Tab-separated table of C-alpha atoms in Angstrom:
chain	number	residue	atom	x	y	z
A	1	MET	CA	97.792	66.515	130.433
A	2	ALA	CA	95.208	67.300	127.772
A	3	GLY	CA	94.948	69.863	124.981
A	4	PHE	CA	97.673	72.497	125.121
A	5	GLY	CA	98.731	71.734	128.686
A	6	TRP	CA	95.439	72.231	130.531
A	7	LYS	CA	94.182	69.274	132.512
A	8	LEU	CA	90.521	68.388	132.012
A	9	HIS	CA	88.586	69.153	135.208
A	10	GLY	CA	86.471	66.150	136.121
A	11	ASP	CA	84.248	65.272	133.201
A	12	GLY	CA	84.704	68.785	131.812
A	13	ARG	CA	80.988	69.481	132.066
A	14	HIS	CA	79.927	69.823	135.675
A	15	LEU	CA	81.113	71.607	138.809
A	16	GLU	CA	80.130	70.300	142.202
A	17	PRO	CA	79.161	72.823	144.937
A	18	GLY	CA	82.314	74.544	146.194
A	19	GLU	CA	84.437	73.291	143.288
A	20	VAL	CA	86.495	75.623	141.114
A	21	VAL	CA	88.366	75.151	137.838
A	22	LYS	CA	92.005	76.040	138.521
A	23	PRO	CA	94.142	78.087	136.094
A	24	GLY	CA	95.882	74.924	134.827
A	25	GLU	CA	92.585	73.128	134.221
A	26	ARG	CA	89.810	73.485	131.679
A	27	LEU	CA	86.299	72.360	130.866
A	28	THR	CA	85.439	70.789	127.511
A	29	TRP	CA	86.693	72.871	124.591
A	30	GLY	CA	83.146	73.849	123.621
A	31	ARG	CA	82.463	75.221	127.105
A	32	THR	CA	85.913	76.804	127.279
A	33	ILE	CA	85.362	78.640	123.993
A	34	GLY	CA	81.951	79.781	125.249
A	35	LEU	CA	83.556	81.146	128.406
A	36	GLY	CA	86.139	82.903	126.245
A	37	ALA	CA	83.340	84.594	124.305
A	38	GLN	CA	81.764	85.659	127.612
A	39	HIS	CA	85.051	87.218	128.692
A	40	VAL	CA	85.138	89.203	125.442
A	41	VAL	CA	81.592	90.495	125.975
A	42	SER	CA	82.500	91.444	129.538
A	43	MET	CA	85.541	93.508	128.612
A	44	ILE	CA	84.554	94.863	125.205
A	45	GLY	CA	82.693	97.932	126.473
A	46	ALA	CA	85.605	99.372	128.458
A	47	CYS	CA	88.132	98.118	125.896
A	48	PHE	CA	86.386	100.134	123.166
A	49	VAL	CA	85.387	103.167	125.209
A	50	ALA	CA	88.986	103.888	126.271
A	51	PRO	CA	90.491	104.288	122.758
A	52	VAL	CA	87.430	106.202	121.524
A	53	LEU	CA	87.872	108.705	124.366
A	54	MET	CA	91.578	109.011	123.573
A	55	GLY	CA	91.195	109.373	119.804
A	56	LEU	CA	92.778	105.992	118.991
A	57	ASP	CA	91.625	103.189	116.689
A	58	PRO	CA	89.223	100.907	118.639
A	59	GLY	CA	89.866	98.045	116.212
A	60	LEU	CA	93.577	98.203	116.913
A	61	ALA	CA	92.835	98.406	120.642
A	62	LEU	CA	90.847	95.177	120.490
A	63	MET	CA	93.536	93.403	118.471
A	64	ALA	CA	96.244	94.685	120.820
A	65	SER	CA	94.266	93.414	123.819
A	66	GLY	CA	94.290	89.910	122.341
A	67	VAL	CA	98.042	89.982	121.733
A	68	ALA	CA	98.644	91.501	125.175
A	69	THR	CA	96.610	88.789	126.899
A	70	MET	CA	98.519	86.019	125.108
A	71	LEU	CA	101.820	87.657	126.048
A	72	PHE	CA	100.677	87.980	129.665
A	73	MET	CA	99.794	84.275	129.770
A	74	LEU	CA	103.207	83.319	128.431
A	75	MET	CA	105.176	85.582	130.760
A	76	THR	CA	103.269	84.480	133.876
A	77	ARG	CA	103.372	80.831	132.706
A	78	GLY	CA	99.602	80.558	132.816
A	79	ARG	CA	99.390	80.977	136.594
A	80	ILE	CA	97.443	84.248	136.644
A	81	PRO	CA	94.101	84.243	134.798
A	82	SER	CA	93.663	87.846	133.660
A	83	TYR	CA	92.581	89.715	130.543
A	84	LEU	CA	94.569	92.753	129.430
A	85	GLY	CA	92.348	95.393	127.866
A	86	SER	CA	92.651	99.102	127.097
A	87	SER	CA	93.604	101.171	130.133
A	88	LEU	CA	91.238	103.990	131.104
A	89	SER	CA	93.880	105.522	133.358
A	90	PHE	CA	95.300	107.548	130.469
A	91	VAL	CA	92.048	109.191	129.363
A	92	GLY	CA	92.710	112.328	131.406
A	93	VAL	CA	96.304	112.351	130.198
A	94	SER	CA	95.130	112.221	126.580
A	95	ALA	CA	92.947	115.290	127.109
A	96	VAL	CA	95.850	117.229	128.624
A	97	ILE	CA	98.230	116.207	125.829
A	98	ALA	CA	95.657	117.175	123.199
A	99	GLY	CA	95.266	120.537	124.926
A	100	GLN	CA	99.026	121.030	124.625
A	101	GLY	CA	98.802	120.464	120.872
A	102	GLY	CA	99.869	116.817	120.922
A	103	ASP	CA	98.479	114.234	118.507
A	104	ALA	CA	97.835	110.495	118.719
A	105	GLY	CA	101.528	109.785	118.166
A	106	THR	CA	102.483	112.033	121.078
A	107	LEU	CA	100.004	110.229	123.326
A	108	THR	CA	101.163	106.738	122.369
A	109	GLY	CA	104.799	107.813	122.772
A	110	ALA	CA	104.100	108.996	126.321
A	111	MET	CA	102.222	105.773	127.132
A	112	LEU	CA	105.092	103.706	125.712
A	113	VAL	CA	107.521	105.354	128.135
A	114	VAL	CA	105.145	104.710	131.034
A	115	GLY	CA	104.858	101.075	129.920
A	116	ALA	CA	108.648	100.733	129.917
A	117	CYS	CA	108.805	102.269	133.411
A	118	LEU	CA	106.053	99.889	134.550
A	119	ALA	CA	108.069	96.926	133.295
A	120	GLY	CA	111.106	98.291	135.166
A	121	CYS	CA	109.051	98.562	138.363
A	122	GLY	CA	107.933	94.979	137.860
A	123	ILE	CA	111.542	93.799	137.594
A	124	ALA	CA	112.403	95.623	140.829
A	125	ILE	CA	109.381	94.102	142.589
A	126	HIS	CA	110.289	90.644	141.272
A	127	ILE	CA	113.802	91.006	142.721
A	128	LEU	CA	112.999	92.830	145.979
A	129	GLY	CA	109.605	91.291	146.740
A	130	ALA	CA	106.051	92.615	146.896
A	131	ARG	CA	106.773	94.503	150.124
A	132	VAL	CA	108.502	97.273	148.164
A	133	ILE	CA	105.091	98.337	146.784
A	134	HIS	CA	103.745	98.972	150.274
A	135	ALA	CA	106.846	100.944	151.252
A	136	VAL	CA	106.845	103.322	148.271
A	137	LEU	CA	103.094	103.463	147.661
A	138	PRO	CA	101.259	103.206	150.989
A	139	PRO	CA	97.444	103.452	150.890
A	140	PRO	CA	97.259	107.218	151.635
A	141	VAL	CA	99.393	107.925	148.559
A	142	THR	CA	97.862	105.336	146.230
A	143	GLY	CA	94.299	106.341	147.059
A	144	ALA	CA	95.012	110.025	146.502
A	145	VAL	CA	96.689	109.448	143.122
A	146	VAL	CA	93.882	107.211	141.845
A	147	MET	CA	91.309	109.756	143.027
A	148	LEU	CA	92.975	112.755	141.400
A	149	ILE	CA	93.366	110.879	138.098
A	150	GLY	CA	89.639	110.125	138.004
A	151	PHE	CA	88.303	113.507	139.091
A	152	ASN	CA	90.722	115.376	136.836
A	153	LEU	CA	88.584	114.004	133.978
A	154	ALA	CA	85.415	115.857	135.019
A	155	PRO	CA	85.988	118.849	132.692
A	156	VAL	CA	86.315	116.479	129.712
A	157	THR	CA	82.742	115.278	130.221
A	158	ALA	CA	81.385	118.703	131.104
A	159	SER	CA	82.912	120.620	128.195
A	160	THR	CA	83.344	118.023	125.428
A	161	TYR	CA	80.814	115.167	125.544
A	162	TRP	CA	77.791	116.268	127.548
A	163	PRO	CA	77.048	119.470	125.523
A	164	GLN	CA	76.829	117.482	122.265
A	165	ASP	CA	73.457	116.024	123.312
A	166	GLN	CA	72.536	116.728	126.910
A	167	TRP	CA	69.242	114.820	126.974
A	168	THR	CA	70.721	111.654	125.473
A	169	ALA	CA	73.619	112.002	127.916
A	170	LEU	CA	71.196	112.274	130.828
A	171	ALA	CA	69.121	109.285	129.655
A	172	THR	CA	72.259	107.186	129.093
A	173	MET	CA	73.576	108.097	132.536
A	174	LEU	CA	70.296	107.131	134.214
A	175	PHE	CA	70.011	103.835	132.325
A	176	THR	CA	73.644	102.907	133.060
A	177	GLY	CA	73.255	103.763	136.730
A	178	LEU	CA	70.071	101.690	136.920
A	179	ALA	CA	71.783	98.747	135.208
A	180	LEU	CA	74.737	98.903	137.586
A	181	VAL	CA	72.460	98.890	140.626
A	182	VAL	CA	69.650	96.534	139.579
A	183	LEU	CA	71.343	93.892	137.444
A	184	ARG	CA	73.110	90.956	139.037
A	185	GLY	CA	75.945	88.578	138.198
A	186	PHE	CA	77.326	88.620	134.682
A	187	TRP	CA	74.913	91.307	133.462
A	188	SER	CA	76.039	93.738	136.126
A	189	ARG	CA	79.608	93.291	134.866
A	190	ILE	CA	78.658	94.539	131.407
A	191	ALA	CA	76.361	97.346	132.600
A	192	ILE	CA	78.607	100.025	131.044
A	193	PHE	CA	78.425	98.205	127.717
A	194	LEU	CA	74.631	97.909	128.012
A	195	GLY	CA	74.416	101.629	128.730
A	196	LEU	CA	76.469	102.321	125.630
A	197	LEU	CA	74.118	100.161	123.520
A	198	PHE	CA	71.086	101.921	125.022
A	199	GLY	CA	72.468	105.369	124.219
A	200	TYR	CA	73.416	104.290	120.713
A	201	ALA	CA	69.884	102.965	120.058
A	202	LEU	CA	68.272	106.071	121.591
A	203	SER	CA	70.377	108.345	119.361
A	204	TRP	CA	69.347	106.328	116.300
A	205	VAL	CA	65.662	106.649	117.240
A	206	LEU	CA	65.953	110.398	117.918
A	207	ASP	CA	67.658	110.977	114.567
A	208	ARG	CA	64.616	109.456	112.864
A	209	THR	CA	61.922	111.041	115.014
A	210	ALA	CA	63.325	114.402	116.114
A	211	GLY	CA	65.683	115.120	113.205
A	212	GLN	CA	69.059	116.796	113.464
A	213	ILE	CA	70.301	118.342	116.675
A	214	HIS	CA	71.658	121.894	116.989
A	215	SER	CA	74.635	121.565	119.287
A	216	ALA	CA	78.400	121.302	119.492
A	217	GLY	CA	79.882	118.492	117.437
A	218	GLY	CA	83.084	116.566	118.043
A	219	SER	CA	85.095	119.590	116.896
A	220	GLY	CA	83.328	121.857	119.388
A	221	LYS	CA	81.631	123.909	116.672
A	222	ILE	CA	77.869	124.393	117.061
A	223	THR	CA	76.030	123.147	113.961
A	224	ASP	CA	72.966	121.196	112.859
A	225	HIS	CA	74.053	117.565	112.599
A	226	TRP	CA	72.892	113.994	113.005
A	227	ARG	CA	73.657	112.310	116.291
A	228	ILE	CA	75.073	109.250	114.531
A	229	ASP	CA	77.324	109.538	111.482
A	230	PHE	CA	77.579	106.191	109.666
A	231	SER	CA	79.663	107.518	106.764
A	232	GLY	CA	82.798	105.935	108.192
A	233	VAL	CA	81.011	102.604	108.587
A	234	ALA	CA	79.974	102.548	104.934
A	235	LYS	CA	83.544	103.156	103.794
A	236	ALA	CA	85.135	100.578	106.123
A	237	ASP	CA	86.036	97.109	104.849
A	238	TRP	CA	84.696	93.934	106.406
A	239	ILE	CA	88.162	92.416	106.621
A	240	GLY	CA	91.424	94.300	106.968
A	241	LEU	CA	94.086	95.550	109.313
A	242	PRO	CA	93.414	98.409	111.731
A	243	THR	CA	95.176	101.758	111.414
A	244	PHE	CA	98.742	101.712	112.725
A	245	HIS	CA	100.922	104.702	113.532
A	246	ALA	CA	104.343	105.228	115.041
A	247	PRO	CA	104.738	106.948	118.428
A	248	ASN	CA	106.671	110.162	118.856
A	249	PHE	CA	108.138	111.455	122.073
A	250	SER	CA	107.617	114.754	123.859
A	251	ALA	CA	109.139	115.512	127.259
A	252	SER	CA	106.112	117.520	128.386
A	253	ALA	CA	103.697	114.763	127.350
A	254	ILE	CA	105.778	112.104	129.111
A	255	LEU	CA	105.789	114.147	132.337
A	256	VAL	CA	102.014	114.447	132.157
A	257	ALA	CA	101.646	110.674	131.699
A	258	LEU	CA	104.210	109.417	134.249
A	259	PRO	CA	101.986	109.881	137.338
A	260	VAL	CA	99.672	107.186	135.965
A	261	LEU	CA	102.498	104.754	136.770
A	262	VAL	CA	101.469	104.904	140.431
A	263	ALA	CA	97.916	103.886	139.592
A	264	LEU	CA	99.048	101.098	137.261
A	265	VAL	CA	101.353	99.505	139.848
A	266	ALA	CA	98.608	99.662	142.476
A	267	GLU	CA	96.000	98.352	140.039
A	268	ASN	CA	98.129	95.393	138.958
A	269	ALA	CA	99.051	94.517	142.523
A	270	GLY	CA	95.398	94.649	143.568
A	271	HIS	CA	94.306	92.410	140.727
A	272	VAL	CA	96.996	89.821	141.425
A	273	LYS	CA	95.984	89.802	145.102
A	274	ALA	CA	92.303	89.413	144.166
A	275	VAL	CA	92.959	86.531	141.774
A	276	GLY	CA	95.197	84.850	144.346
A	277	GLU	CA	92.448	85.013	146.961
A	278	MET	CA	89.855	83.667	144.512
A	279	THR	CA	91.955	80.729	143.351
A	280	GLY	CA	93.331	79.971	146.823
A	281	ASP	CA	96.870	80.133	145.435
A	282	SER	CA	99.185	82.856	146.744
A	283	LEU	CA	100.563	84.729	143.746
A	284	ASP	CA	102.867	87.185	145.535
A	285	ASP	CA	105.869	85.495	143.925
A	286	LYS	CA	104.351	86.251	140.513
A	287	MET	CA	103.320	89.846	141.233
A	288	GLY	CA	106.511	91.354	139.849
A	289	MET	CA	106.346	89.269	136.678
A	290	ALA	CA	102.673	90.188	136.188
A	291	ILE	CA	103.626	93.882	136.300
A	292	VAL	CA	106.526	93.252	133.903
A	293	ALA	CA	104.103	91.513	131.536
A	294	ASP	CA	101.617	94.396	131.632
A	295	GLY	CA	104.389	96.941	131.031
A	296	THR	CA	105.788	94.895	128.148
A	297	ALA	CA	102.316	94.526	126.621
A	298	THR	CA	101.813	98.303	126.879
A	299	VAL	CA	105.113	98.941	125.094
A	300	LEU	CA	104.154	96.489	122.343
A	301	SER	CA	100.668	97.980	121.897
A	302	THR	CA	101.711	101.637	121.898
A	303	ALA	CA	104.646	100.971	119.571
A	304	VAL	CA	102.129	100.369	116.751
A	305	GLY	CA	99.633	103.074	117.787
A	306	GLY	CA	97.432	101.179	120.243
A	307	PRO	CA	96.473	102.150	123.806
A	308	ALA	CA	98.164	101.131	127.030
A	309	THR	CA	96.918	97.883	128.543
A	310	THR	CA	95.915	96.795	132.019
A	311	THR	CA	94.328	93.824	133.759
A	312	TYR	CA	90.526	94.043	133.736
A	313	ALA	CA	88.345	93.820	136.831
A	314	GLU	CA	85.367	93.028	134.587
A	315	ASN	CA	86.886	89.656	133.774
A	316	ILE	CA	87.747	88.971	137.389
A	317	GLY	CA	84.040	89.444	138.053
A	318	VAL	CA	83.184	86.858	135.398
A	319	MET	CA	85.508	84.368	137.116
A	320	ALA	CA	83.863	85.047	140.457
A	321	ALA	CA	80.444	84.381	138.946
A	322	THR	CA	81.432	81.197	137.058
A	323	ARG	CA	84.138	79.811	139.435
A	324	VAL	CA	86.158	78.984	136.321
A	325	TYR	CA	89.711	80.364	136.549
A	326	SER	CA	91.078	78.457	133.566
A	327	THR	CA	93.656	80.354	131.527
A	328	ALA	CA	92.428	78.327	128.545
A	329	ALA	CA	89.278	80.489	128.553
A	330	TYR	CA	91.456	83.611	128.399
A	331	THR	CA	93.390	82.177	125.489
A	332	ALA	CA	90.076	81.649	123.668
A	333	ALA	CA	89.058	85.233	124.520
A	334	ALA	CA	92.350	86.541	123.123
A	335	VAL	CA	91.745	84.709	119.837
A	336	PHE	CA	88.231	86.209	119.580
A	337	ALA	CA	89.651	89.700	120.193
A	338	LEU	CA	92.219	89.226	117.422
A	339	LEU	CA	89.501	88.169	114.972
A	340	PHE	CA	87.257	91.136	115.847
A	341	GLY	CA	90.248	93.434	115.428
A	342	LEU	CA	90.542	92.282	111.818
A	343	CYS	CA	87.087	93.698	111.028
A	344	PRO	CA	87.453	97.463	110.333
A	345	LYS	CA	83.693	97.838	109.861
A	346	PHE	CA	83.160	96.659	113.429
A	347	GLY	CA	85.635	99.263	114.644
A	348	ALA	CA	83.925	101.978	112.576
A	349	VAL	CA	80.590	101.221	114.242
A	350	VAL	CA	82.228	101.762	117.620
A	351	ALA	CA	83.954	104.944	116.452
A	352	ALA	CA	80.525	106.319	115.448
A	353	ILE	CA	79.288	106.337	119.067
A	354	PRO	CA	77.598	109.752	119.561
A	355	GLY	CA	79.202	112.287	121.867
A	356	GLY	CA	76.078	112.528	124.014
A	357	VAL	CA	76.250	108.803	124.725
A	358	LEU	CA	79.881	109.126	125.785
A	359	GLY	CA	78.830	112.029	127.990
A	360	GLY	CA	76.382	109.842	129.909
A	361	ILE	CA	78.848	106.968	130.180
A	362	THR	CA	81.811	109.079	131.281
A	363	VAL	CA	79.919	110.869	134.042
A	364	ILE	CA	79.670	107.528	135.820
A	365	LEU	CA	82.916	106.028	134.576
A	366	TYR	CA	85.155	108.937	135.545
A	367	GLY	CA	83.455	109.241	138.905
A	368	MET	CA	83.960	105.521	139.538
A	369	ILE	CA	87.671	105.828	138.746
A	370	GLY	CA	87.990	108.679	141.226
A	371	LEU	CA	86.050	106.885	143.943
A	372	LEU	CA	88.276	103.838	143.608
A	373	GLY	CA	90.798	106.003	145.419
A	374	ALA	CA	88.346	106.448	148.282
A	375	GLN	CA	87.769	102.697	148.276
A	376	ILE	CA	91.517	102.150	148.755
A	377	TRP	CA	91.417	104.480	151.777
A	378	ILE	CA	88.362	102.777	153.277
A	379	ARG	CA	89.641	99.229	152.832
A	380	ASN	CA	92.960	100.155	154.418
A	381	LYS	CA	91.342	102.282	157.141
A	382	VAL	CA	93.359	105.390	156.310
A	383	ASP	CA	92.940	107.892	159.134
A	384	PHE	CA	92.619	111.484	157.904
A	385	THR	CA	92.799	112.946	161.376
A	386	VAL	CA	96.496	112.169	160.961
A	387	PRO	CA	98.139	115.245	159.367
A	388	LEU	CA	100.618	113.130	157.396
A	389	ASN	CA	97.767	111.375	155.598
A	390	LEU	CA	95.612	114.473	155.203
A	391	ILE	CA	97.897	117.266	153.995
A	392	PRO	CA	99.579	115.704	150.924
A	393	ALA	CA	96.319	114.119	149.728
A	394	ALA	CA	94.287	117.310	150.197
A	395	ALA	CA	96.822	119.495	148.393
A	396	GLY	CA	97.479	117.071	145.539
A	397	ILE	CA	93.807	116.378	144.794
A	398	VAL	CA	92.830	120.059	144.686
A	399	ILE	CA	95.813	120.861	142.447
A	400	ALA	CA	94.877	118.082	140.004
A	401	ILE	CA	91.129	118.741	139.900
A	402	GLY	CA	91.520	122.513	139.755
A	403	GLY	CA	94.151	122.414	137.025
A	404	VAL	CA	96.706	124.317	139.089
A	405	SER	CA	100.016	124.714	137.245
A	406	LEU	CA	103.571	125.537	138.240
A	407	LYS	CA	105.713	127.329	135.655
A	408	ILE	CA	109.315	126.134	135.929
A	409	SER	CA	110.666	127.978	132.882
A	410	ASP	CA	109.413	129.542	129.661
A	411	ASN	CA	109.241	126.131	128.024
A	412	PHE	CA	108.424	123.862	130.952
A	413	GLU	CA	105.346	123.755	133.142
A	414	LEU	CA	103.918	121.189	135.568
A	415	GLY	CA	100.206	121.017	136.233
A	416	GLY	CA	97.111	118.911	136.755
A	417	ILE	CA	97.723	115.190	137.223
A	418	ALA	CA	101.522	115.469	137.054
A	419	LEU	CA	101.842	118.211	139.667
A	420	GLY	CA	99.154	116.714	141.900
A	421	THR	CA	100.854	113.311	141.951
A	422	LEU	CA	104.245	114.890	142.624
A	423	ILE	CA	102.803	116.796	145.591
A	424	VAL	CA	101.172	113.673	147.058
A	425	LEU	CA	104.160	111.364	146.585
A	426	THR	CA	106.988	113.678	147.610
A	427	GLY	CA	104.873	115.423	150.226
A	428	TYR	CA	103.965	112.215	152.030
A	429	HIS	CA	107.473	110.748	152.161
A	430	SER	CA	109.265	114.013	152.951
A	431	LEU	CA	106.794	114.933	155.705
A	432	ARG	CA	107.005	111.421	157.085
A	433	TRP	CA	110.807	111.645	157.239
A	434	LEU	CA	110.723	115.125	158.788
A	435	SER	CA	108.166	114.112	161.413
A	436	ARG	CA	110.284	111.143	162.449
A	437	THR	CA	113.458	113.222	162.502
A	438	ALA	CA	111.817	115.878	164.670
A	439	GLY	CA	110.156	113.253	166.846
A	440	ARG	CA	106.982	115.319	166.636
A	441	ARG	CA	103.521	114.096	167.520
A	442	GLY	CA	100.716	116.194	166.156
A	443	ALA	CA	97.127	116.629	167.334
A	444	PRO	CA	94.338	115.463	165.032
A	445	LEU	CA	93.375	118.082	162.446
A	446	LEU	CA	89.809	117.034	161.669
A	447	ASP	CA	88.283	115.008	164.475
A	448	ALA	CA	89.162	112.919	167.487
A	449	GLY	CA	91.430	110.096	166.437
A	450	THR	CA	94.995	108.889	166.513
A	451	THR	CA	97.674	111.430	167.330
A	452	GLU	CA	100.642	109.779	165.720
A	453	TYR	CA	101.622	110.580	162.155
A	454	ASP	CA	101.974	106.905	161.283
A	455	GLY	CA	98.671	105.813	162.739
A	456	SER	CA	96.566	102.920	161.572
A	457	THR	CA	97.261	102.889	157.827
A	458	GLY	CA	99.745	105.592	157.158
A	459	LYS	CA	102.107	103.124	158.734
A	460	ASP	CA	104.321	101.375	156.268
A	461	ASP	CA	107.339	100.179	158.211
């Protein structure tokens, strides 16, 4: 064994056609460090955008992602090559909590509880086996929850970011969309980041050619202001610790955040499956521990004021392009993230991203999150002529997107993501049980198709 336990693959320099570098192998340290830097570039856009959208310190988010990735490697014993970055699943939750009067501490407290629950789910999956995921969260349910989480974010873009600079938002959206469609390989994986850089540069040019803009600022008040405010950058130190804060706990905020647990379990399971298929090594026996590791990393990050973490598809894309699955490269990436997190000035530059730029980015990003739910349905061939699949999903999605609320008492109300997820989850399983108990077979509701409630993919027994 060489280095820190990674075996050198061949001569460490070349890959023959069809060859891959396994998780327990590595290339030369120079190439491995270069791959680590590439992983950082791949994930940095989403890793920074998430905390900015949630009002958290992006520098701390980057540092937390490095620590989280190292912890993940240790807990999974280096078998699962994955990078843990800032989770975008809580962006909609953060907007709801802010609307309820919560602050950053309230948000991180709610995410900490979700992280602890995620770790608990991972322990259960590790003991009972991966099949428990498919029983509790079949594709009709998982797809609906992921979809409602994404589309619930639409008002955030429409009312907060886009109005700050509509033309920059439009240009950023078009450039990002073009980059996602036209670019190939590694560059397509960082298209969101490239769109962010484009919007940033365009805002800088417009400030110097068109002057100040008369629009709503970050506070929502309409004023004359510059698109980019570098005052925070000038005050920030080159070297220093990010801003930490302690979480605080609110029952209403926790209830709003808990539905994201469904998406996180599904997301982690999907990533482990994808990595297993790419490496040719079944990782089902490690799925539970991977979820425990992500939950533990989320608890650790949010305990000091950082965002929740999750495995990043961007980095899985880098592995697919390079055929290098070495966990040594992820260790190098984690070290880079820690070093960047120690540069407050770098974080201040990110925090200065104009609202119009975020408007253009989030139009695509939020829509992509929502459509991931549809992708789950398509891949699993969910049949919506089956009433059991259709009714809970239809009701839950409309409730979440429309902001429908249910007042339980004077001090307790369910709405949006929380109520929508509850309707989908309880509706599906209760209707499934009732249909089996009654022995009922229903006719298709939308089009010709299967007539059994548990048709092609609603089936989970």
